[in-house]
XYZ file of N, CA, C and O in Angstrom:
708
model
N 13.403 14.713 18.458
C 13.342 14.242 17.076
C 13.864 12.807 17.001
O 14.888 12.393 17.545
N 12.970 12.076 16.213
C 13.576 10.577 16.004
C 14.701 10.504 15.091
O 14.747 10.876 13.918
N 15.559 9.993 15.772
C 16.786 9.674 14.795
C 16.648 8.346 13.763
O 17.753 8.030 13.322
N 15.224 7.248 13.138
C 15.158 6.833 12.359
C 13.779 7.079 11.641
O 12.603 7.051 12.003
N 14.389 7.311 10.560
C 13.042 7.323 9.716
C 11.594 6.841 9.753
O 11.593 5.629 9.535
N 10.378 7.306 9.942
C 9.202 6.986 9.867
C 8.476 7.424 8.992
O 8.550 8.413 8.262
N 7.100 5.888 9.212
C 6.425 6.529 7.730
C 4.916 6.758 8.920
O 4.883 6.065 9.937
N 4.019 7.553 8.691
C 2.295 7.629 9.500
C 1.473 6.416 8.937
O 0.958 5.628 9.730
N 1.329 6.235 7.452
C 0.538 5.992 6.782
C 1.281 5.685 5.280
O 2.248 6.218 4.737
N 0.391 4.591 4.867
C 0.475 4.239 3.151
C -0.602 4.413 2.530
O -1.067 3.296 2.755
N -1.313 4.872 1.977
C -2.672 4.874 0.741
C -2.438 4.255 -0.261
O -1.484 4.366 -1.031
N -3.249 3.620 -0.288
C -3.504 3.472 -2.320
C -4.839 3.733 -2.273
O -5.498 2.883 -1.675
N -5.611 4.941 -2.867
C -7.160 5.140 -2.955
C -7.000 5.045 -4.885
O -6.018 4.845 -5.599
N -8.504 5.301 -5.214
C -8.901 4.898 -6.124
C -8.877 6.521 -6.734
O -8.257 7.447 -6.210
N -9.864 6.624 -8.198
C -9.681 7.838 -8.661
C -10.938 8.876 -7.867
O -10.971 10.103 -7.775
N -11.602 8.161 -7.523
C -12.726 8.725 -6.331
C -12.300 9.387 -5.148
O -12.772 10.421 -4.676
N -11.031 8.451 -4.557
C -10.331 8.665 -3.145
C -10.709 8.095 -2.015
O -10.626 8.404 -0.827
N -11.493 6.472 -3.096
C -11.861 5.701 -2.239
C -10.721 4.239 -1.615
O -9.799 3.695 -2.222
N -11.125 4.027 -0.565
C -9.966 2.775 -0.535
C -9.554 2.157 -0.887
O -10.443 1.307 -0.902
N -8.548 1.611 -1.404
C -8.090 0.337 -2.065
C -7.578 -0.619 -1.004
O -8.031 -1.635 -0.475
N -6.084 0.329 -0.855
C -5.221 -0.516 0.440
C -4.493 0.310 1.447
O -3.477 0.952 1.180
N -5.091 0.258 2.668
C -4.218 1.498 3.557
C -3.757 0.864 4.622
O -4.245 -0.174 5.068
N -2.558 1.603 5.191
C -2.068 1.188 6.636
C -1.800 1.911 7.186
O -0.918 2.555 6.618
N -2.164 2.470 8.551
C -1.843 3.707 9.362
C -0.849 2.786 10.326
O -1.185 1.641 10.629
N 0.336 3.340 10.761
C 1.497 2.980 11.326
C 1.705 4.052 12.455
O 2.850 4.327 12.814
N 0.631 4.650 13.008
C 0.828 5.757 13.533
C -0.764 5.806 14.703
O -1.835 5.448 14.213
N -0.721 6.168 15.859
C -1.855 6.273 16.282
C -2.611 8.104 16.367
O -3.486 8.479 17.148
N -1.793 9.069 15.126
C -2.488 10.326 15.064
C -3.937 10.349 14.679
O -4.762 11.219 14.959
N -4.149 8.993 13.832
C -5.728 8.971 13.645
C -6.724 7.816 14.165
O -7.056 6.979 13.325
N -7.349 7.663 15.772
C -7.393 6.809 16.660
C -8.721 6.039 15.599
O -8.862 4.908 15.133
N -9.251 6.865 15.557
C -10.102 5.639 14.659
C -10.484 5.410 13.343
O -9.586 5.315 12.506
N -11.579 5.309 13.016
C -11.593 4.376 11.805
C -11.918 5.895 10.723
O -11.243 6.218 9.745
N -13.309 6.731 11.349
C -13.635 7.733 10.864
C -12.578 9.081 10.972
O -12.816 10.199 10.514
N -11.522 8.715 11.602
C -10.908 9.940 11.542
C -10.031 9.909 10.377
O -9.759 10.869 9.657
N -9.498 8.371 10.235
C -8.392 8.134 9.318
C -9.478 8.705 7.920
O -9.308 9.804 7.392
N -10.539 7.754 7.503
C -11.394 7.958 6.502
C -11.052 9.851 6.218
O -10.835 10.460 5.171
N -11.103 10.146 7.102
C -11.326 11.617 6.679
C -9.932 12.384 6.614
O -9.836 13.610 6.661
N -9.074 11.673 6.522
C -8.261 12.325 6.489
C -7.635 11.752 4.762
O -6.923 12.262 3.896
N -8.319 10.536 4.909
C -7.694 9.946 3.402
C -8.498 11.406 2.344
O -8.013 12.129 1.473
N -9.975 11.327 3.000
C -10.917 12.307 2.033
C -10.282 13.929 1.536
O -10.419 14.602 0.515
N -9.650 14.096 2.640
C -9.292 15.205 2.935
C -7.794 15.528 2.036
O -7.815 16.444 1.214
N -6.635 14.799 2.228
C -5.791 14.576 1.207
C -5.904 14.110 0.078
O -4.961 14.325 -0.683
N -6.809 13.495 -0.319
C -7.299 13.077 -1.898
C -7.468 14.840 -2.328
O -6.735 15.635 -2.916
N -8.573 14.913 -1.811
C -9.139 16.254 -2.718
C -8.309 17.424 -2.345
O -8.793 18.465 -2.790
N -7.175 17.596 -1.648
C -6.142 18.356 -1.834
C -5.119 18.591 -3.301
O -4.617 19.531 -3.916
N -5.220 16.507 -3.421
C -3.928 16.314 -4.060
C -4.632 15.932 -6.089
O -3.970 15.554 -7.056
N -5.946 16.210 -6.010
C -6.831 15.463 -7.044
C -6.695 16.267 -8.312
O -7.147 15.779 -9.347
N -6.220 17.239 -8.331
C -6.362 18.313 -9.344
C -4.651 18.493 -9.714
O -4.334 19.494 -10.358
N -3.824 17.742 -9.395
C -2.184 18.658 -9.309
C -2.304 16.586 -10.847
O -2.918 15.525 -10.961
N -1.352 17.299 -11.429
C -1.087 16.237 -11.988
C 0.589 15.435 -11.597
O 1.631 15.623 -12.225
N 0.391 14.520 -10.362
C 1.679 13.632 -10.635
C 1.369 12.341 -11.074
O 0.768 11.375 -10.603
N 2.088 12.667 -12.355
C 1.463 11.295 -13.039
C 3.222 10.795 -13.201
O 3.841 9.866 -12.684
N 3.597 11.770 -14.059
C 5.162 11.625 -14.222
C 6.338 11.505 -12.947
O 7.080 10.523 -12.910
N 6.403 12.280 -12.217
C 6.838 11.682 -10.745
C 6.110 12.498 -10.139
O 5.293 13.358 -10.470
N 6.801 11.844 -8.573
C 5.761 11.852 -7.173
C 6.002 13.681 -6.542
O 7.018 14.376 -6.539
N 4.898 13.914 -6.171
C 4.824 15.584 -5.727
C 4.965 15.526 -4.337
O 5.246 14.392 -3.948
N 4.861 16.395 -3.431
C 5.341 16.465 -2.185
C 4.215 17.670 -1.738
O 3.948 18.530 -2.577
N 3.577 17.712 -0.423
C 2.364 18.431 0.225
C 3.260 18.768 1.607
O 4.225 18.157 2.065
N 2.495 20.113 2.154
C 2.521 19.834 3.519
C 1.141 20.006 3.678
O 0.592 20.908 3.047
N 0.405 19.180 4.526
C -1.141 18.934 4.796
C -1.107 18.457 5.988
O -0.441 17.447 6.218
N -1.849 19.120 7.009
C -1.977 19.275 8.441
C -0.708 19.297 9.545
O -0.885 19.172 10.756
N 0.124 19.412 9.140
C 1.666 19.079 9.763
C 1.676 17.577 9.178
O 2.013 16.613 9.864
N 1.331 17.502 8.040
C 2.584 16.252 7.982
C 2.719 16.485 6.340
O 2.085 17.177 5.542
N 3.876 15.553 6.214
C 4.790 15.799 5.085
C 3.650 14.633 3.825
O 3.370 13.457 4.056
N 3.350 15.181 2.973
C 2.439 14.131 2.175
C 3.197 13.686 0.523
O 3.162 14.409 -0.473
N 3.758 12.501 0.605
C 4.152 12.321 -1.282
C 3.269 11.380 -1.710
O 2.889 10.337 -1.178
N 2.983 11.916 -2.791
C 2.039 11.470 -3.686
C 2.479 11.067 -5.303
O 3.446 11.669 -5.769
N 1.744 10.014 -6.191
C 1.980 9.916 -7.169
C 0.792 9.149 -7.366
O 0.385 8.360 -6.513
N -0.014 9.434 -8.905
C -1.030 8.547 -9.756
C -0.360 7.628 -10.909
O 0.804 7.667 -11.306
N -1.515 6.712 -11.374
C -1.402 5.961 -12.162
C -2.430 5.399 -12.842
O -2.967 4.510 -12.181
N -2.867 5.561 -13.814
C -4.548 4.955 -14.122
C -5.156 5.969 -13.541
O -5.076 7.193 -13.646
N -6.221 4.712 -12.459
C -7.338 5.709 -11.866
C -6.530 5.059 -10.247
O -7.402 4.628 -9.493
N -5.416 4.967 -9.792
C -4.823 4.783 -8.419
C -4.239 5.840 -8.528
O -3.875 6.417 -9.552
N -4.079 6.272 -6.931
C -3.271 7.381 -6.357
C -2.750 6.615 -5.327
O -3.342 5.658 -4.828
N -1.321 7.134 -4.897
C -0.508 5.976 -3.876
C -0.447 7.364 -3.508
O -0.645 8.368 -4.192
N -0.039 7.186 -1.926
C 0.722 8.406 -1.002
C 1.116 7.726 -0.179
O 0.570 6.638 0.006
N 2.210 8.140 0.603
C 2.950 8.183 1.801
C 2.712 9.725 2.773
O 2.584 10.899 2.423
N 2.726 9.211 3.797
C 2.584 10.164 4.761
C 3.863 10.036 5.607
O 4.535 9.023 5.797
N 4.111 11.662 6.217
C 5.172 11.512 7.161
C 5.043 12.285 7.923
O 3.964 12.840 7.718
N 5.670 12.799 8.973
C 6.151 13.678 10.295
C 6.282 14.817 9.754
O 6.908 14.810 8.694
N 5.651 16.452 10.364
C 6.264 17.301 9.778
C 7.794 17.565 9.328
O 8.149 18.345 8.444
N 8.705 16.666 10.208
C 10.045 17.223 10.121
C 10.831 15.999 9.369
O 12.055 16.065 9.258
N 10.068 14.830 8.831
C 10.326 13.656 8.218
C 10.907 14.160 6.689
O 10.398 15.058 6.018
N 12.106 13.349 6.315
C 12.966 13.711 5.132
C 12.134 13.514 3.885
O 11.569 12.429 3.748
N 11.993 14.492 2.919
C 11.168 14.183 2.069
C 11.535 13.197 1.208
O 10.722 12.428 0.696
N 12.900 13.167 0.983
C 13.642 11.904 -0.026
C 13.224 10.780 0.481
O 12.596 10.037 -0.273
N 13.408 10.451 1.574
C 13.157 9.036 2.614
C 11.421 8.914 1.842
O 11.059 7.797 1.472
N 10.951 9.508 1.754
C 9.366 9.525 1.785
C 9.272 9.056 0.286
O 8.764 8.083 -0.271
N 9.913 10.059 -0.091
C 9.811 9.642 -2.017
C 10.113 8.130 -2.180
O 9.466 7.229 -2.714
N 11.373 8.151 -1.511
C 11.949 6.628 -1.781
C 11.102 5.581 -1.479
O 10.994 4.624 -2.246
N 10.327 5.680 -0.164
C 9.276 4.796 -0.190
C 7.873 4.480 -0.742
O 7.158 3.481 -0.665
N 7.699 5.968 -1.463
C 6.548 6.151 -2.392
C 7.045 4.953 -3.901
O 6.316 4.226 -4.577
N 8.440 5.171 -3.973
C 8.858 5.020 -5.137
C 8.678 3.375 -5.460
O 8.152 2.714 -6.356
N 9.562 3.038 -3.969
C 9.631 1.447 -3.942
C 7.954 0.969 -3.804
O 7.742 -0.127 -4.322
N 7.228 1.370 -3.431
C 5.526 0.420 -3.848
C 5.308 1.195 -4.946
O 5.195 0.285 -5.767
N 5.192 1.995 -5.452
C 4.822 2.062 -6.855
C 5.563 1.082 -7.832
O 5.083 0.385 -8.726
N 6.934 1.226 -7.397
C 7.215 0.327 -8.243
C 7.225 -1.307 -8.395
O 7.334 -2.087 -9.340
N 7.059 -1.419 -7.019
C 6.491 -3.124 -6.607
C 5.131 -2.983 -6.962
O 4.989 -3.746 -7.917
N 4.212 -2.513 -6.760
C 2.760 -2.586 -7.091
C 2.798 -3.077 -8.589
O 2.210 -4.036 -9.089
N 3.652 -2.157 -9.170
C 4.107 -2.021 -10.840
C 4.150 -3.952 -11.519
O 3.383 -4.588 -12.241
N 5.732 -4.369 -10.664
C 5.573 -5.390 -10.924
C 5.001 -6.848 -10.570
O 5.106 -7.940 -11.129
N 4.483 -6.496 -9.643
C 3.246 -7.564 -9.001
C 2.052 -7.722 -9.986
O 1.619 -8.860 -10.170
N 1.313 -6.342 -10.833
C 0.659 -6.313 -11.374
C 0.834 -6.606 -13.091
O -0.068 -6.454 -13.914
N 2.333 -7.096 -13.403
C 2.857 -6.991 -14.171
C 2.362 -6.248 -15.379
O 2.090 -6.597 -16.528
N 2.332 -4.887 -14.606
C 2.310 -3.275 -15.368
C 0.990 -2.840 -15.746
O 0.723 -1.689 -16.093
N -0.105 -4.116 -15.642
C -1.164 -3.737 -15.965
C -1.992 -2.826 -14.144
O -2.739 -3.319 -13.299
N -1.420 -1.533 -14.236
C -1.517 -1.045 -12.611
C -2.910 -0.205 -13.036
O -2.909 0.818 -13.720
N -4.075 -0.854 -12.489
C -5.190 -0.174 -12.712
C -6.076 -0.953 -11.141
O -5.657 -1.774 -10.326
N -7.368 -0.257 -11.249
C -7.853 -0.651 -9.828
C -8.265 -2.102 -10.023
O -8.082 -2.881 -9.088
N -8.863 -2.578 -11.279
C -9.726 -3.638 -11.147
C -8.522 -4.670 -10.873
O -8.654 -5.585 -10.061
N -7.348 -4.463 -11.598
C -6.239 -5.280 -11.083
C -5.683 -4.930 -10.064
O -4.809 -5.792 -9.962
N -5.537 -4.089 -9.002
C -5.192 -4.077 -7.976
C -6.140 -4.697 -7.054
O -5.684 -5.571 -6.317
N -7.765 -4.307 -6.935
C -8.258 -5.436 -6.459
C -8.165 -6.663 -6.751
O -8.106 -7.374 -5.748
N -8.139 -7.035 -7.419
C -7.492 -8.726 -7.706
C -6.687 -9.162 -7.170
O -6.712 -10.355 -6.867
N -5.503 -8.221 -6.800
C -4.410 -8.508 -6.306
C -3.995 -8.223 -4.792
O -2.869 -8.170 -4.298
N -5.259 -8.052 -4.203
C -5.359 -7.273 -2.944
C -4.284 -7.551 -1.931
O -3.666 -6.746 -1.235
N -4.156 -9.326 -2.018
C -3.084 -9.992 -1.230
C -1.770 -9.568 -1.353
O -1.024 -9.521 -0.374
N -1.374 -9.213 -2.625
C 0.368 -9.261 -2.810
C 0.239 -7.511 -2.783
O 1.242 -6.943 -2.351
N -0.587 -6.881 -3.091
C -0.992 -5.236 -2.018
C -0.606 -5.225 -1.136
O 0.413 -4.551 -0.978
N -1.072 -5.831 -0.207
C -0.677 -5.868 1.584
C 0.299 -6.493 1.642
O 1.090 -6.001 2.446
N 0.735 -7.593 1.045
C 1.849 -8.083 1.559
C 3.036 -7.163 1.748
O 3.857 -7.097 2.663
N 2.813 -6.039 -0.071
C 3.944 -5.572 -0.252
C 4.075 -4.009 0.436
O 4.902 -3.137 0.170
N 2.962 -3.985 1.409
C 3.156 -2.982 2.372
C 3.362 -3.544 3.478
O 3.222 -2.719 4.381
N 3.661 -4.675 3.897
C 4.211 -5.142 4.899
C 5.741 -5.608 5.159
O 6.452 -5.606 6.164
N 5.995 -6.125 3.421
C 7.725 -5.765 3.216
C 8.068 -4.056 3.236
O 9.228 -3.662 3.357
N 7.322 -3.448 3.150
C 8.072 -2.138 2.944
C 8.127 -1.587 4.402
O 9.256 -1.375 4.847
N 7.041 -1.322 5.216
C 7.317 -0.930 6.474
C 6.519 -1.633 7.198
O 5.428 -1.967 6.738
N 6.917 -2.001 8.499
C 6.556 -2.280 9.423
C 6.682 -1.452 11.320
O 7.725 -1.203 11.924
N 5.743 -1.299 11.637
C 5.146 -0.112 12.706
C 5.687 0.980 12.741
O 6.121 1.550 13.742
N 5.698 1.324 11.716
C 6.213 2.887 10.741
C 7.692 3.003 10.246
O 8.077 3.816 9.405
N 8.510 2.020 10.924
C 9.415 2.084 9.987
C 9.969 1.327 9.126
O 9.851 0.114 9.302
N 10.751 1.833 7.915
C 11.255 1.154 6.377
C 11.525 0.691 6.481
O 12.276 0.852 7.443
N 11.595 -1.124 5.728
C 12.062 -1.848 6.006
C 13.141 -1.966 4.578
O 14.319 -2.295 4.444
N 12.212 -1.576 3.765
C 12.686 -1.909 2.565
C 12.824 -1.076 1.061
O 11.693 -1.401 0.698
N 13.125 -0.591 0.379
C 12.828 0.314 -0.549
C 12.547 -0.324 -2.091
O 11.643 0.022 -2.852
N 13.469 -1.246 -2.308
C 13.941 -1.687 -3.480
C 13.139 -2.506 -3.932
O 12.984 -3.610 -3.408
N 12.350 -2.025 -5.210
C 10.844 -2.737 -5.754
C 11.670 -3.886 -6.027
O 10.949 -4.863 -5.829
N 12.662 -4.211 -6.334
C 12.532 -5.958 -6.887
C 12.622 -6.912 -5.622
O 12.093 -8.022 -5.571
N 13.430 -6.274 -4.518
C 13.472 -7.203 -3.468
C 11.559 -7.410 -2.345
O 11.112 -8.336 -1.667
N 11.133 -6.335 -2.626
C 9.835 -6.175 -1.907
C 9.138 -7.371 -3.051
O 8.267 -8.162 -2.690
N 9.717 -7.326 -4.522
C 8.536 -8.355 -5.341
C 8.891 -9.367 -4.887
O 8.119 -10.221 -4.450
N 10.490 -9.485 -4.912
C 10.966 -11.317 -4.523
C 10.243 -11.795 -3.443
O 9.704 -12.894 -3.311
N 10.281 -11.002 -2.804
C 9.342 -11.790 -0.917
C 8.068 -11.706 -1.284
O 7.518 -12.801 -1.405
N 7.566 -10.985 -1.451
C 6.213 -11.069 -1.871
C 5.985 -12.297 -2.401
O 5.324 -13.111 -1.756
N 6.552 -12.643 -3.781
C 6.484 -13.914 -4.547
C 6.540 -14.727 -3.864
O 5.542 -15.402 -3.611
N 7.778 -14.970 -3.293
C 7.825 -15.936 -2.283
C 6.954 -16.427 -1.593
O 6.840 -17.610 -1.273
N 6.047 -15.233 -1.226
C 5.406 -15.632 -0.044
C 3.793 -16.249 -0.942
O 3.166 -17.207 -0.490
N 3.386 -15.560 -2.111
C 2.833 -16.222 -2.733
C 2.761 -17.657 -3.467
O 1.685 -18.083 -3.885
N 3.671 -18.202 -3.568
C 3.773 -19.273 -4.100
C 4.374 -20.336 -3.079
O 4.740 -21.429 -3.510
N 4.467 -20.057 -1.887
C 4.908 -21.165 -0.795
C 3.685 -21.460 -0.365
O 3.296 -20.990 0.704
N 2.927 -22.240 -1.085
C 1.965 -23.454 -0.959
C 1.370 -23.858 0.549
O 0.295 -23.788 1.143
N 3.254 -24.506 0.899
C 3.230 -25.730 1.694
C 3.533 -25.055 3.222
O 3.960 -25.624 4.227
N 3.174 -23.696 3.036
C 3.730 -23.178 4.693
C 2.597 -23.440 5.216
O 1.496 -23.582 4.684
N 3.061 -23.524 6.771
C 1.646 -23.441 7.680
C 0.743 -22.658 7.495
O 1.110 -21.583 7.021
N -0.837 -22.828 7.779
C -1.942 -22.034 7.735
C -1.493 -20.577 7.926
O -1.694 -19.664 7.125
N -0.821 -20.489 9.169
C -0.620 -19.275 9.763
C 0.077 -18.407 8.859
O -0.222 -17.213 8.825
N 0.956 -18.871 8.136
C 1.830 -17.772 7.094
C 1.170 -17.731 5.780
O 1.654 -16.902 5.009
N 0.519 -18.187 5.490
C -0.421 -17.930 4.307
C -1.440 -16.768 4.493
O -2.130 -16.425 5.453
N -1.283 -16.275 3.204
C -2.907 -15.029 2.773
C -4.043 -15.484 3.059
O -4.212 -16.704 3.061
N -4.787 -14.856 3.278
C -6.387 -15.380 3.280
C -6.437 -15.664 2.333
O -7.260 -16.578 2.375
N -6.026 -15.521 1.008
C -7.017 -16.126 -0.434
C -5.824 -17.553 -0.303
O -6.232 -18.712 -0.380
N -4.661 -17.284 -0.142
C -3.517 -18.638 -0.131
C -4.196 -19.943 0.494
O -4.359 -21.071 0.028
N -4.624 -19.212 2.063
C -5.512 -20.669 2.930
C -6.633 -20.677 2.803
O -7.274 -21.502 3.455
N -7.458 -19.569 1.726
C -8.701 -20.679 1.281
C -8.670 -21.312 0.097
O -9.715 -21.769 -0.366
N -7.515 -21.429 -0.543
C -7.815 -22.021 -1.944
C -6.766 -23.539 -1.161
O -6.951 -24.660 -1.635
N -6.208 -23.430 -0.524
C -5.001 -24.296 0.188
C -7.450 -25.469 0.682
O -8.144 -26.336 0.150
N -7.526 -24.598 1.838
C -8.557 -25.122 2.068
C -9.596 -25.680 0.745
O -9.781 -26.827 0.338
N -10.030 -24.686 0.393
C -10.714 -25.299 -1.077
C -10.306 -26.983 -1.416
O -11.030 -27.962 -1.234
N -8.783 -26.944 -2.013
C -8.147 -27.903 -2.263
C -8.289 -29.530 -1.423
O -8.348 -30.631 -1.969
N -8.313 -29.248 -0.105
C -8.279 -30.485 0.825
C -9.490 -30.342 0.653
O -9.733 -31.399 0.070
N -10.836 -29.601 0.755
C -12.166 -29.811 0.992
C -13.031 -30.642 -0.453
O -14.115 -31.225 -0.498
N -11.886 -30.342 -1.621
C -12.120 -31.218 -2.843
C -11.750 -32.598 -2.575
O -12.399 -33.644 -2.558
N -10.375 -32.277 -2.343
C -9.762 -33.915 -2.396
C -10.696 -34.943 -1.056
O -10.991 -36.124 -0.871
N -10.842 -33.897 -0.513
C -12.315 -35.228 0.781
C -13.214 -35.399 -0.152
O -13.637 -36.552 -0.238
N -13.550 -34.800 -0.719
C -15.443 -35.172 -1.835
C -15.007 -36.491 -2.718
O -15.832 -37.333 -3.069
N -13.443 -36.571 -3.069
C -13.294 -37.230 -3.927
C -12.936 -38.198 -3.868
O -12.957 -38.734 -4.976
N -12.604 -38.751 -3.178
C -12.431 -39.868 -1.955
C -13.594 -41.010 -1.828
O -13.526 -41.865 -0.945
């Protein structure tokens, strides 16, 4: 048994139980179609239970599943059969509630696609190669922000939408010249 906490997987699917934003942290699902089916497979487990008010808790295939909706998003965390369910909640809790304020509350899909970047980012403050880094929605927003609005960092630390509008920008200022 691991003596630190791990997470398998993050979801955010849609009200369909289609993708939004996922990260498997785990190699139980080697490829692309297995993961797909396993998102399919826990959606329509979890599609009919109402956690709207707080997050519910599954066991689904040996692993520990918390879940919570919002709109037409469903977030889950996945864990280890023998993974602490609190640990799990807590990290369900902290991206719901960073998602929350990234989206500043308007948490629906068409705004989560919009926001796809500070999505991933803020599953990349929360865990990294399965384990927590972070729980606490305001500190996951602060970095996030951060990382959104630092302009002037190298290509390399910027979002894809950050270094093409960064690009955009220089590809104007040459025309104008």
């Amino acid at each position: 048994m691991e003596l630190c906490p791990s997470v398998k997987n993050i979801l955010l699917l849609d009200s369909e139980g289609k993708r939004i934003a996922v990260k498997y942290y785990s190699d139980d699902w080697p490829t692309n179609s297995a993961k797909e089916a396993f998102e399919k497979a826990v959606f329509t487990k979890t599609q009919k239970t109402n956690a709207r008010t707080e997050a519910e808790i599954t066991m689904f295939d040996n692993y520990v599943v918390v879940y919570k909706f919002v709109q037409d998003l469903h977030f889950f965390v996945t864990g280890g059969e023998n993974e602490n369910e609190i640990i799990l909640a807590t990290v369900l809790q902290g991206f719901f509630d960073a998602v929350g304020n990234l989206l500043r509350g308007t948490v629906d899909k068409k705004e989560a696609l919009e926001n796809l970047d500070l999505i991933l980012l803020c599953l990349d403050e929360i865990v990294d190669g399965g384990i927590v880094l972070e729980t606490d929605a305001n500190v996951i927003t602060g970095k996030v922000a951060s990382h959104s609005i630092d302009a002037g960092a190298p290509l390399s630390e910027q979002t894809i939408s950050q270094a093409l509008a960064t690009a955009r920008e220089h590809f104007t200022r040459s025309l104008l010249k």
